[in-house]
Coordinates of C-alpha atoms in Angstrom, one line a residue:
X1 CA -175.4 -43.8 65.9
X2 CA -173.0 -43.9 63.2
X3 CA -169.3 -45.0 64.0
X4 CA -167.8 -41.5 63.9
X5 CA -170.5 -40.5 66.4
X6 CA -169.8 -43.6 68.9
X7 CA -166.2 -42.3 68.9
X8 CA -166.5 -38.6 69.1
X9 CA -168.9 -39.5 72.3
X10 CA -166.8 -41.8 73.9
X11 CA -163.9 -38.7 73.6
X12 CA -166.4 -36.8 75.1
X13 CA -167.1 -39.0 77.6
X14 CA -163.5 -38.9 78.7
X15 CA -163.2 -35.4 78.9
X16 CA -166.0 -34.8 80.5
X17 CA -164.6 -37.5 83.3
X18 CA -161.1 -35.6 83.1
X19 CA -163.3 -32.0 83.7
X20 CA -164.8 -34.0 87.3
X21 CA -161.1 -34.4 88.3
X22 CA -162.0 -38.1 88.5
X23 CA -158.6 -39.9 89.0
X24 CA -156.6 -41.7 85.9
X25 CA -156.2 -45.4 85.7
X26 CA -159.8 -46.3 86.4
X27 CA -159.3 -45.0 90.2
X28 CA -162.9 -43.7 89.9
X29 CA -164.2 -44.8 93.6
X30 CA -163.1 -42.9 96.6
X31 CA -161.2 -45.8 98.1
X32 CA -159.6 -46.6 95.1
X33 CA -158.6 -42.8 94.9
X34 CA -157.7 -42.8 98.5
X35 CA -155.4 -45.9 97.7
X36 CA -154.1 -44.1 94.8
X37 CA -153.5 -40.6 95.6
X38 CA -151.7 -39.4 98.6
X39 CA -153.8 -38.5 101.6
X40 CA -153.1 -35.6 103.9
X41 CA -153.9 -34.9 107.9
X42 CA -154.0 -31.0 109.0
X43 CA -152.3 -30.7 111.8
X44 CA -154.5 -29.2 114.2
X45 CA -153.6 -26.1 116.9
X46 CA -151.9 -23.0 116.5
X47 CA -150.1 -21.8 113.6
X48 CA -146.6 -23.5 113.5
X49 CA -144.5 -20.3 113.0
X50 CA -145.8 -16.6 112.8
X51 CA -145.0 -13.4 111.2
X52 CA -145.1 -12.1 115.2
X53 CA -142.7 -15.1 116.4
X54 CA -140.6 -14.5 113.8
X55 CA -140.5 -11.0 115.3
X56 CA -140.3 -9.2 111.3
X57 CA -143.5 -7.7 109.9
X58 CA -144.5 -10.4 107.9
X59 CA -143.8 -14.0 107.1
X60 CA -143.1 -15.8 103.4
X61 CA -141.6 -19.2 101.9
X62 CA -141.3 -21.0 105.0
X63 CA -139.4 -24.4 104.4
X64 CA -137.2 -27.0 106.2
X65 CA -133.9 -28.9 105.4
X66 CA -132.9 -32.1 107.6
X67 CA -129.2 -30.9 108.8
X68 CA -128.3 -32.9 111.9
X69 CA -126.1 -35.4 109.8
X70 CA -124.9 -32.5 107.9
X71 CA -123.8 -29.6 111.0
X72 CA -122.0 -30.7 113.4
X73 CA -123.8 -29.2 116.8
X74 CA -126.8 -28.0 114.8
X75 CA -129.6 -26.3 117.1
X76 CA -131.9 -28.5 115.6
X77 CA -132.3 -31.6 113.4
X78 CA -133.9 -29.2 111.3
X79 CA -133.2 -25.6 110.2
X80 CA -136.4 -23.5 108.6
X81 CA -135.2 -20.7 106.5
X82 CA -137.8 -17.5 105.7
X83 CA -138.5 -14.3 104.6
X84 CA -140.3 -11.5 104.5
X85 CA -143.5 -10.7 102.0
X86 CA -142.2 -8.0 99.4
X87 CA -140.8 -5.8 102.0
X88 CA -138.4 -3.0 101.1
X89 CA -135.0 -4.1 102.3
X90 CA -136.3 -8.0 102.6
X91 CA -134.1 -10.4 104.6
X92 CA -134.0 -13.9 105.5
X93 CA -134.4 -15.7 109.0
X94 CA -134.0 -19.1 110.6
X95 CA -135.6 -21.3 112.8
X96 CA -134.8 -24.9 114.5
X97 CA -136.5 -28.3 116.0
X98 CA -136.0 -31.9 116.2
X99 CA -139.4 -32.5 114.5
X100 CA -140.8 -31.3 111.2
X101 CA -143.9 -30.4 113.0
X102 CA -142.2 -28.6 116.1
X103 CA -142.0 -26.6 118.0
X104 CA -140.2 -24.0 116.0
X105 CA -137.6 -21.9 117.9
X106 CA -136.9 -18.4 116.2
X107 CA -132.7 -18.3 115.5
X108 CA -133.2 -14.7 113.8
X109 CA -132.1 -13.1 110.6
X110 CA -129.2 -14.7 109.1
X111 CA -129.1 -12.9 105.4
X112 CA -129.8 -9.7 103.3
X113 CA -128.2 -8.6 100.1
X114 CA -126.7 -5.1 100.6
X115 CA -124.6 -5.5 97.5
X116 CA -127.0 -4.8 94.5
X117 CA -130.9 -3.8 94.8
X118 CA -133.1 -4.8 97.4
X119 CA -135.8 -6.8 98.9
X120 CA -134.0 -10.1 99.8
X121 CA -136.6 -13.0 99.9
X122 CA -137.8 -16.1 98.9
X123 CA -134.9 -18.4 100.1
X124 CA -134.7 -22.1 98.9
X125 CA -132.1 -24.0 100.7
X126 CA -130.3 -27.3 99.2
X127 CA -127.5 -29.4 100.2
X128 CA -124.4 -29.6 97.9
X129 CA -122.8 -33.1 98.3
X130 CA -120.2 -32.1 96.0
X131 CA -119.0 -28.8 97.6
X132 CA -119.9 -30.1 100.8
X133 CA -122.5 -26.6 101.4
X134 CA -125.6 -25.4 101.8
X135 CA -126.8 -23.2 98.8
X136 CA -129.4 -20.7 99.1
X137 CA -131.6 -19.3 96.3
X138 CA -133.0 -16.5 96.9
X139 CA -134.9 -12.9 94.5
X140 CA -133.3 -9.9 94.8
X141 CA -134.9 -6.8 93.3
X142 CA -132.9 -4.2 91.2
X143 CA -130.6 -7.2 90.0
X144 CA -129.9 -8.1 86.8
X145 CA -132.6 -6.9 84.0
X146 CA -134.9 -7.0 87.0
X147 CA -136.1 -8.8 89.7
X148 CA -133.8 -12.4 89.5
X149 CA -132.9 -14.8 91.0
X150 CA -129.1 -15.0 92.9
X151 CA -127.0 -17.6 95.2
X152 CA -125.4 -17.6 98.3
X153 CA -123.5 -20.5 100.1
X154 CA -122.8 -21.8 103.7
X155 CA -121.3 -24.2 105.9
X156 CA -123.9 -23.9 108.9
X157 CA -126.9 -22.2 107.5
X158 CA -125.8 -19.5 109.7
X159 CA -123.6 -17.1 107.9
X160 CA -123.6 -16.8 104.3
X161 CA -121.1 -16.1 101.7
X162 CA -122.7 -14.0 98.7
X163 CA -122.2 -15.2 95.2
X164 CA -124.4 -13.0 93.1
X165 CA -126.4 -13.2 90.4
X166 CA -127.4 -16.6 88.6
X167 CA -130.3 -16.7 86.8
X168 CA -131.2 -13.7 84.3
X169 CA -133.6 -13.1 81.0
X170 CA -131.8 -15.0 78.1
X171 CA -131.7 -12.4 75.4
X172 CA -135.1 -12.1 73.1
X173 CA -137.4 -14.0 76.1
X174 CA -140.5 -12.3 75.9
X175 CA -141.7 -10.7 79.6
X176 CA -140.3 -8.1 81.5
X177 CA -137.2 -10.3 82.7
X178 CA -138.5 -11.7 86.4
X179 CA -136.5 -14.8 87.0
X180 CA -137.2 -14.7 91.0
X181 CA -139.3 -17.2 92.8
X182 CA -136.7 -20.1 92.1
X183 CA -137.4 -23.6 93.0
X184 CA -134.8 -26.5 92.9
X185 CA -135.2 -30.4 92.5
X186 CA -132.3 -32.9 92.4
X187 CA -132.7 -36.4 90.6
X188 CA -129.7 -38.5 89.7
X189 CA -127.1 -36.1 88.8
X190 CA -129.3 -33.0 87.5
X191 CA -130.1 -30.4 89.0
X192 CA -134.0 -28.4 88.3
X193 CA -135.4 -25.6 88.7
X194 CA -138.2 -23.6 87.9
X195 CA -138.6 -19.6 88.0
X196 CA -141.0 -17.0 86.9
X197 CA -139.7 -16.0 83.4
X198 CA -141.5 -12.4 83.8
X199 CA -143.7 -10.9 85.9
X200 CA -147.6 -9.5 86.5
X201 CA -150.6 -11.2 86.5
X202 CA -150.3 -13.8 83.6
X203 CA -146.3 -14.2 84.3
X204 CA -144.6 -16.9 82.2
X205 CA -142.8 -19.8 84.2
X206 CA -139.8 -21.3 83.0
X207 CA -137.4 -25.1 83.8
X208 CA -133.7 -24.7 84.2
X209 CA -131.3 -27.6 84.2
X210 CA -127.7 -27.9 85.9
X211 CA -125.2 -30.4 86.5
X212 CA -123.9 -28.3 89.8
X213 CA -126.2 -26.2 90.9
X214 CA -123.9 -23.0 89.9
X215 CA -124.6 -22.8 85.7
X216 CA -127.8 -23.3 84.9
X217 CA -129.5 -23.5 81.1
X218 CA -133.0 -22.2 80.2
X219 CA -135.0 -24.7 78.9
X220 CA -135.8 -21.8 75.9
X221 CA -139.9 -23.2 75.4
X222 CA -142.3 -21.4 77.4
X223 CA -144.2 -22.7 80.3
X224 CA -147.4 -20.5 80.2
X225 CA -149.8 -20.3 83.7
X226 CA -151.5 -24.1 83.8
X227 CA -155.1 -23.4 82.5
X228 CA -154.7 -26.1 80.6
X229 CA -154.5 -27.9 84.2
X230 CA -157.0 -26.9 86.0
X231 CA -159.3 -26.2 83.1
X232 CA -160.4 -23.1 84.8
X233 CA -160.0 -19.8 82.6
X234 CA -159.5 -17.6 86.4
X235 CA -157.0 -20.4 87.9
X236 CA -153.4 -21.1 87.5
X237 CA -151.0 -24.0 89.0
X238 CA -147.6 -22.6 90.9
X239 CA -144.3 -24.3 89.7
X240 CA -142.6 -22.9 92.8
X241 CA -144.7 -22.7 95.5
X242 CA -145.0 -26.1 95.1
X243 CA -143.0 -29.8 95.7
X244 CA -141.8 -33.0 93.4
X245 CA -142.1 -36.2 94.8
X246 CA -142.0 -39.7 93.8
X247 CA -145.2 -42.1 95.9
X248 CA -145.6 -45.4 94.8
X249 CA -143.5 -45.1 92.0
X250 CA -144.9 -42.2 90.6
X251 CA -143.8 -38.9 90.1
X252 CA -146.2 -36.1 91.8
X253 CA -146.9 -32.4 92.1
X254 CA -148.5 -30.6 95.0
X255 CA -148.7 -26.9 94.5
X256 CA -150.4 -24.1 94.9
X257 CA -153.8 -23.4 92.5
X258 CA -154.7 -20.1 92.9
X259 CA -156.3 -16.3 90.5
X260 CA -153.9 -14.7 88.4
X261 CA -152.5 -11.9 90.6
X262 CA -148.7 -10.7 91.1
X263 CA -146.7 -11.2 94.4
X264 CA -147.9 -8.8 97.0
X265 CA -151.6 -9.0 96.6
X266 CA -154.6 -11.0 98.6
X267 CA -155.6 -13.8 96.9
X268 CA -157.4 -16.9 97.1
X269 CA -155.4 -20.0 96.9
X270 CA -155.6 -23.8 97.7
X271 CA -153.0 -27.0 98.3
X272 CA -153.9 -29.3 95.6
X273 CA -152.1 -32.9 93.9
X274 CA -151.4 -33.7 90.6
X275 CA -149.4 -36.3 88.7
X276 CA -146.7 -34.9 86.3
X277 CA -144.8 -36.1 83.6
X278 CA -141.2 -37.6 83.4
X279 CA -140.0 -34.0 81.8
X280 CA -141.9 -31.9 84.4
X281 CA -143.0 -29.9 82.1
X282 CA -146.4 -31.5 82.2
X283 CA -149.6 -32.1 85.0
X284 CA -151.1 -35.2 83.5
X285 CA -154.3 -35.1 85.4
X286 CA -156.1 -32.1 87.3
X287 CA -155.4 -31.1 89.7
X288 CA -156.6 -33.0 93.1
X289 CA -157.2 -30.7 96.4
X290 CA -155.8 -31.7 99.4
X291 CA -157.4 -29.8 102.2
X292 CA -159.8 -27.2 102.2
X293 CA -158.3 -23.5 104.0
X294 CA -160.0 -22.2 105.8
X295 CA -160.7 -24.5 108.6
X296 CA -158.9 -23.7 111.5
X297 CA -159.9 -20.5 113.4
X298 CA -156.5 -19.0 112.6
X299 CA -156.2 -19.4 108.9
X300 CA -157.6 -17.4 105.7
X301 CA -158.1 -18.0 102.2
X302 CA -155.3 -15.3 101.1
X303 CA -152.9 -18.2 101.2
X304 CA -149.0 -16.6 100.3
X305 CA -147.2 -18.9 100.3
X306 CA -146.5 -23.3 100.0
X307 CA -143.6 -25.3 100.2
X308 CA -143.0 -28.9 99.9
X309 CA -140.5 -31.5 102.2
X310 CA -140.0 -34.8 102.3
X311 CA -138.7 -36.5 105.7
X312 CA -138.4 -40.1 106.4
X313 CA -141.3 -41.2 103.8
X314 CA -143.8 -38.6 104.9
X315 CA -144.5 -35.6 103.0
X316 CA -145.0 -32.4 105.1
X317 CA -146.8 -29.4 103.1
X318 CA -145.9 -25.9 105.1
X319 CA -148.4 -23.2 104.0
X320 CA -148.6 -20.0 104.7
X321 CA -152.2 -17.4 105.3
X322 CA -151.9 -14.3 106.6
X323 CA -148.1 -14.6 108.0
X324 CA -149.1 -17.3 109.5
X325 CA -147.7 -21.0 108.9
X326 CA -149.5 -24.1 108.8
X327 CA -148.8 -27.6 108.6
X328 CA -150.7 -30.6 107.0
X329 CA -148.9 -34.2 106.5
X330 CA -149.5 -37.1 104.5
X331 CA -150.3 -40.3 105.9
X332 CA -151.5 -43.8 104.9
X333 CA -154.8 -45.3 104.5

C-alpha cells in the first residue's frame, strides 16, 4: 500500500474508533474507561419527587441549590425549584431536605409571571455573591419577540421580586426568536449560559457571557443541534438540559441525547457524558451513556427533562420521565 493509502487508512481507522464511542487518550479497555470517565449509581426506589407530590399536573426542570450557609433558618439544606411542562399559566414550586437524595418535602408554588404572557417555567436558580441573592431564570411565553428568557431575584427562595425580560433575539438572528430554556454556569468571574436561539424541531442553541449575571452578550456564531456529536443524523445533544463540571481536571458535559422534537412532545431520550472543550462550544468526544432508562418499574423512555448538581465532590443527575423524578449519582471505582 502506497504511503497516501497507509495514511488515509490509519484516518479511517480513527474514525471508525471515534464512531464506537471508544474513549480518547488510549482509554480503550473498560477499566481504563471506568478510571477515566465518571461512573454513575441509580438510585434505586420510588421516584424522588412527582408530578402528584408536587400536587400540579405535571412536573419539569427539577434542580437543587445548597442554601443552608446562604438562608438563615432554611427548611432545608437544600431548596429544589420546578415547574410545570408547557402548561397554560405555568408556575414555579419548591421543595426542601438535608440530603440531595431526600426525602423531598413539597414547600408549594413560590412564582408565576402575571405581568407579560404566560406559561412561567423552566427555572434555574444561582447564587449571586455579589448582590448577596438568589437569581432565577426562568421562559415566559408572549415575552419579548417570543418565547424568552426573563429574571427574577430573592433573598430566601421564597418570594420573588420580578425583573423582566433578559435575553431576546439580537436583530437579523435567523429562527423564530426562542431564547427560553436558559442554563447558567459560573467560572472565575464569568458568567454562561446557553439558550435555545429559536424554536421547533431542529432549534438553534446559542452561549451568552456576563460579568453579573444581569447583561448578557450573544456569542453571535450559531450552535446548531450536535449531530456532529453523536454522529447520528435522528439524535441531538441538549446544552441546557444538561450540566458542566470539572473531574480530574477535566472539563465534562452530561446532558441529555435525545430525537429532534419541540418541548411538549414524547420522546425518547437518554443521560449520556462527554468531554468538552475550554470554549464550551465544543463535545470533543461522543458522547458516553450513563445509565440506561428504563429500568426501574416506574420510569419511561419519554424522558422531559435533566439537570445537573454538584455537592461535596459528587455529581447528582436529577431526571425526569413521565413527571416523575429520578436520581442517579456518581461514585468512584
Amino acid at each position: 500500500m502506497s504511503k497516501d493509502g497507509l495514511i488515509a487508512a490509519a484516518a479511517m481507522g480513527e474514525a471508525q474508533k471515534a464512531n464506537r464511542g471508544i474513549a480518547p487518550y488510549g482509554f480503550s479497555d473498560t477499566k481504563g474507561r471506568e478510571q477515566y470517565i465518571p461512573q454513575f449509581k441509580k438510585l434505586e426506589g420510588d421516584p424522588i419527587y412527582t408530578a402528584a407530590k408536587a400536587q400540579t399536573g405535571s412536573m419539569y426542570w427539577f434542580r437543587p441549590i445548597e442554601v443552608g450557609h446562604l438562608i438563615p433558618n432554611a427548611k432545608g439544606r437544600f431548596y429544589a425549584t420546578y415547574s410545570t411542562n408547557h402548561n397554560a399559566r405555568g408556575g414555579i414550586g419548591l421543595a426542601y431536605a438535608n440530603d440531595p437524595k431526600g426525602p423531598w418535602t413539597r414547600h408549594g408554588e413560590v412564582y408565576v409571571d402575571t405581568v407579560e404572557g404566560n406559561s412561567t417555567e423552566t427555572p434555574f436558580v444561582m447564587w449571586n455573591e455579589t448582590e448577596k441573592l438568589f437569581f432565577m431564570y426562568y421562559q415566559q411565553s408572549g415575552l419579548g419577540i417570543n418565547q424568552s428568557t426573563a429574571l427574577a431575584t430573592s433573598t430566601d427562595m421564597l418570594t420573588w421580586t420580578r425583573v423582566g425580560l433578559l435575553l431576546d433575539k439580537p436583530p437579523n438572528f435567523p429562527g423564530d426568536g426562542h431564547t427560553g430554556y436558559f442554563a447558567v454556569f459560573r467560572t472565575a468571574e464569568k458568567w454562561y449560559g446557553f439558550s435555545v436561539m429559536g424554536g421547533g424541531d431542529f432549534g438553534r442553541k446559542a452561549m451568552w457571557i456576563s460579568h453579573n449575571g444581569r447583561q448578557w452578550l450573544c456569542d453571535p456564531r450559531m450552535m446548531l443541534g450536535g449531530n456532529d456529536a453523536t454522529l447520528n443524523s435522528v439524535e441531538n445533544f441538549s446544552r441546557s438540559n444538561a450540566g458542566l463540571f470539572v473531574y480530574r481536571g477535566q472539563t465534562w458535559w452530561l446532558g441529555m441525547l435525545s430525537a429532534y422534537a419541540s418541548g411538549g412532545v414524547a420522546t425518547v431520550a437518554r443521560p449520556a457524558i462527554a468531554l468538552i472543550s475550554d470554549d464550551w462550544r465544543t463535545l470533543k468526544d461522543k458522547p458516553k451513556l450513563i445509565m440506561d432508562i428504563p429500568t426501574l418499574p416506574w420510569e419511561t423512555t419519554n424522558m422531559q427533562s435533566m439537570t445537573v448538581a454538584v455537592f461535596d465532590g459528587t455529581i447528582y443527575v436529577y431526571y425526569n420521565t413521565d413527571n416523575n423524578v429520578g436520581l442517579a449519582y456518581s461514585v468512584e471505582v
